[in-house]
Short mmCIF file of C-alpha atoms in Angstrom, two decimals:
data_model
loop_
_atom_site.label_atom_id
_atom_site.label_comp_id
_atom_site.label_asym_id
_atom_site.label_seq_id
_atom_site.Cartn_x
_atom_site.Cartn_y
_atom_site.Cartn_z
CA MET A 1 -50.86 -34.07 56.55
CA LEU A 2 -49.95 -36.75 59.09
CA GLY A 3 -53.08 -38.60 58.01
CA THR A 4 -51.30 -39.35 54.75
CA LEU A 5 -48.48 -41.10 56.63
CA GLU A 6 -50.98 -42.96 58.76
CA HIS A 7 -52.74 -44.09 55.59
CA LEU A 8 -49.41 -45.34 54.19
CA PHE A 9 -48.75 -47.45 57.32
CA LYS A 10 -52.29 -48.84 57.17
CA LEU A 11 -51.87 -49.65 53.50
CA ALA A 12 -48.66 -51.59 54.23
CA ARG A 13 -50.39 -53.65 56.92
CA GLU A 14 -53.50 -54.26 54.80
CA ARG A 15 -51.41 -55.44 51.83
CA LYS A 16 -49.29 -57.63 54.06
CA GLU A 17 -52.43 -59.32 55.43
CA ASN A 18 -54.30 -59.34 52.07
CA PRO A 19 -51.79 -59.41 49.21
CA ILE A 20 -52.81 -58.30 45.75
CA ASP A 21 -51.18 -60.16 42.83
CA GLY A 22 -48.84 -57.99 40.84
CA SER A 23 -48.79 -55.22 43.46
CA TYR A 24 -45.51 -53.34 43.74
CA THR A 25 -46.26 -52.78 47.42
CA ASN A 26 -46.62 -56.53 47.91
CA LYS A 27 -43.35 -57.23 46.10
CA LEU A 28 -41.58 -54.91 48.57
CA LEU A 29 -43.36 -56.47 51.57
CA SER A 30 -42.56 -60.05 50.51
CA ASP A 31 -38.98 -59.54 49.30
CA THR A 32 -36.85 -57.97 52.04
CA SER A 33 -33.77 -57.88 49.77
CA LEU A 34 -35.70 -55.84 47.20
CA SER A 35 -37.10 -53.64 49.90
CA LYS A 36 -33.65 -53.01 51.35
CA ALA A 37 -32.19 -52.23 47.95
CA LYS A 38 -34.97 -49.79 47.21
CA VAL A 39 -34.50 -47.90 50.48
CA ILE A 40 -30.76 -47.49 49.73
CA GLU A 41 -31.48 -46.43 46.14
CA GLU A 42 -34.15 -43.93 47.16
CA ILE A 43 -32.00 -42.35 49.85
CA ASP A 44 -29.17 -41.96 47.35
CA GLU A 45 -31.59 -40.33 44.92
CA LEU A 46 -32.85 -37.98 47.62
CA ILE A 47 -29.30 -36.92 48.54
CA GLU A 48 -28.52 -36.26 44.90
CA ALA A 49 -31.73 -34.29 44.45
CA VAL A 50 -30.94 -32.14 47.48
CA GLU A 51 -27.42 -31.51 46.29
CA LYS A 52 -28.63 -30.55 42.82
CA ASN A 53 -31.72 -28.75 44.15
CA THR A 54 -34.05 -30.78 41.88
CA ASN A 55 -36.95 -33.13 42.49
CA LYS A 56 -36.41 -33.05 46.28
CA ILE A 57 -40.04 -33.46 47.27
CA HIS A 58 -40.61 -36.36 44.87
CA GLU A 59 -37.51 -38.16 46.12
CA ALA A 60 -38.37 -37.53 49.79
CA ALA A 61 -41.81 -39.06 49.20
CA ASP A 62 -40.15 -42.11 47.61
CA VAL A 63 -37.94 -42.51 50.71
CA PHE A 64 -40.98 -42.36 53.08
CA TYR A 65 -42.85 -44.91 51.00
CA HIS A 66 -39.99 -47.39 50.63
CA LEU A 67 -38.86 -47.01 54.24
CA THR A 68 -42.43 -47.71 55.40
CA MET A 69 -42.57 -50.85 53.34
CA TYR A 70 -39.11 -51.95 54.53
CA LEU A 71 -40.06 -51.47 58.19
CA GLU A 72 -43.32 -53.37 57.79
CA ALA A 73 -41.65 -56.16 55.78
CA ASN A 74 -39.24 -56.66 58.67
CA GLY A 75 -41.81 -56.54 61.45
CA ILE A 76 -40.79 -53.13 62.75
CA LYS A 77 -43.93 -51.33 63.92
CA ILE A 78 -44.18 -47.59 63.53
CA GLU A 79 -45.70 -47.41 66.98
CA GLU A 80 -42.47 -48.78 68.44
CA VAL A 81 -40.37 -46.33 66.43
CA MET A 82 -42.54 -43.43 67.63
CA GLY A 83 -42.27 -44.75 71.19
CA GLU A 84 -38.48 -44.69 70.88
CA LEU A 85 -38.54 -41.17 69.55
CA GLU A 86 -40.84 -40.14 72.40
CA LYS A 87 -38.32 -41.53 74.91
CA ARG A 88 -35.62 -39.35 73.34
CA LYS A 89 -37.47 -36.10 73.90
CA LYS A 90 -35.66 -33.75 76.24
#
């Protein structure tokens, strides 16, 4: 299960280093305004799906994907985020 998230982070880094023309992932990685807008849009869609009890899993997956691309596009490494979460453990 967590391997899927790890794959997503690796994909983001690989695409950032080796862009593929026409790739949606590369559009998100190269256009931080688009990436930001998509994170906001997808979070709104997730909230609506939860409130209406429809399509929650699909929308949650979209949030993970777009947030991953946003973080990578802005040079925020998941290892640093995990390190911060580790520090917060009580």
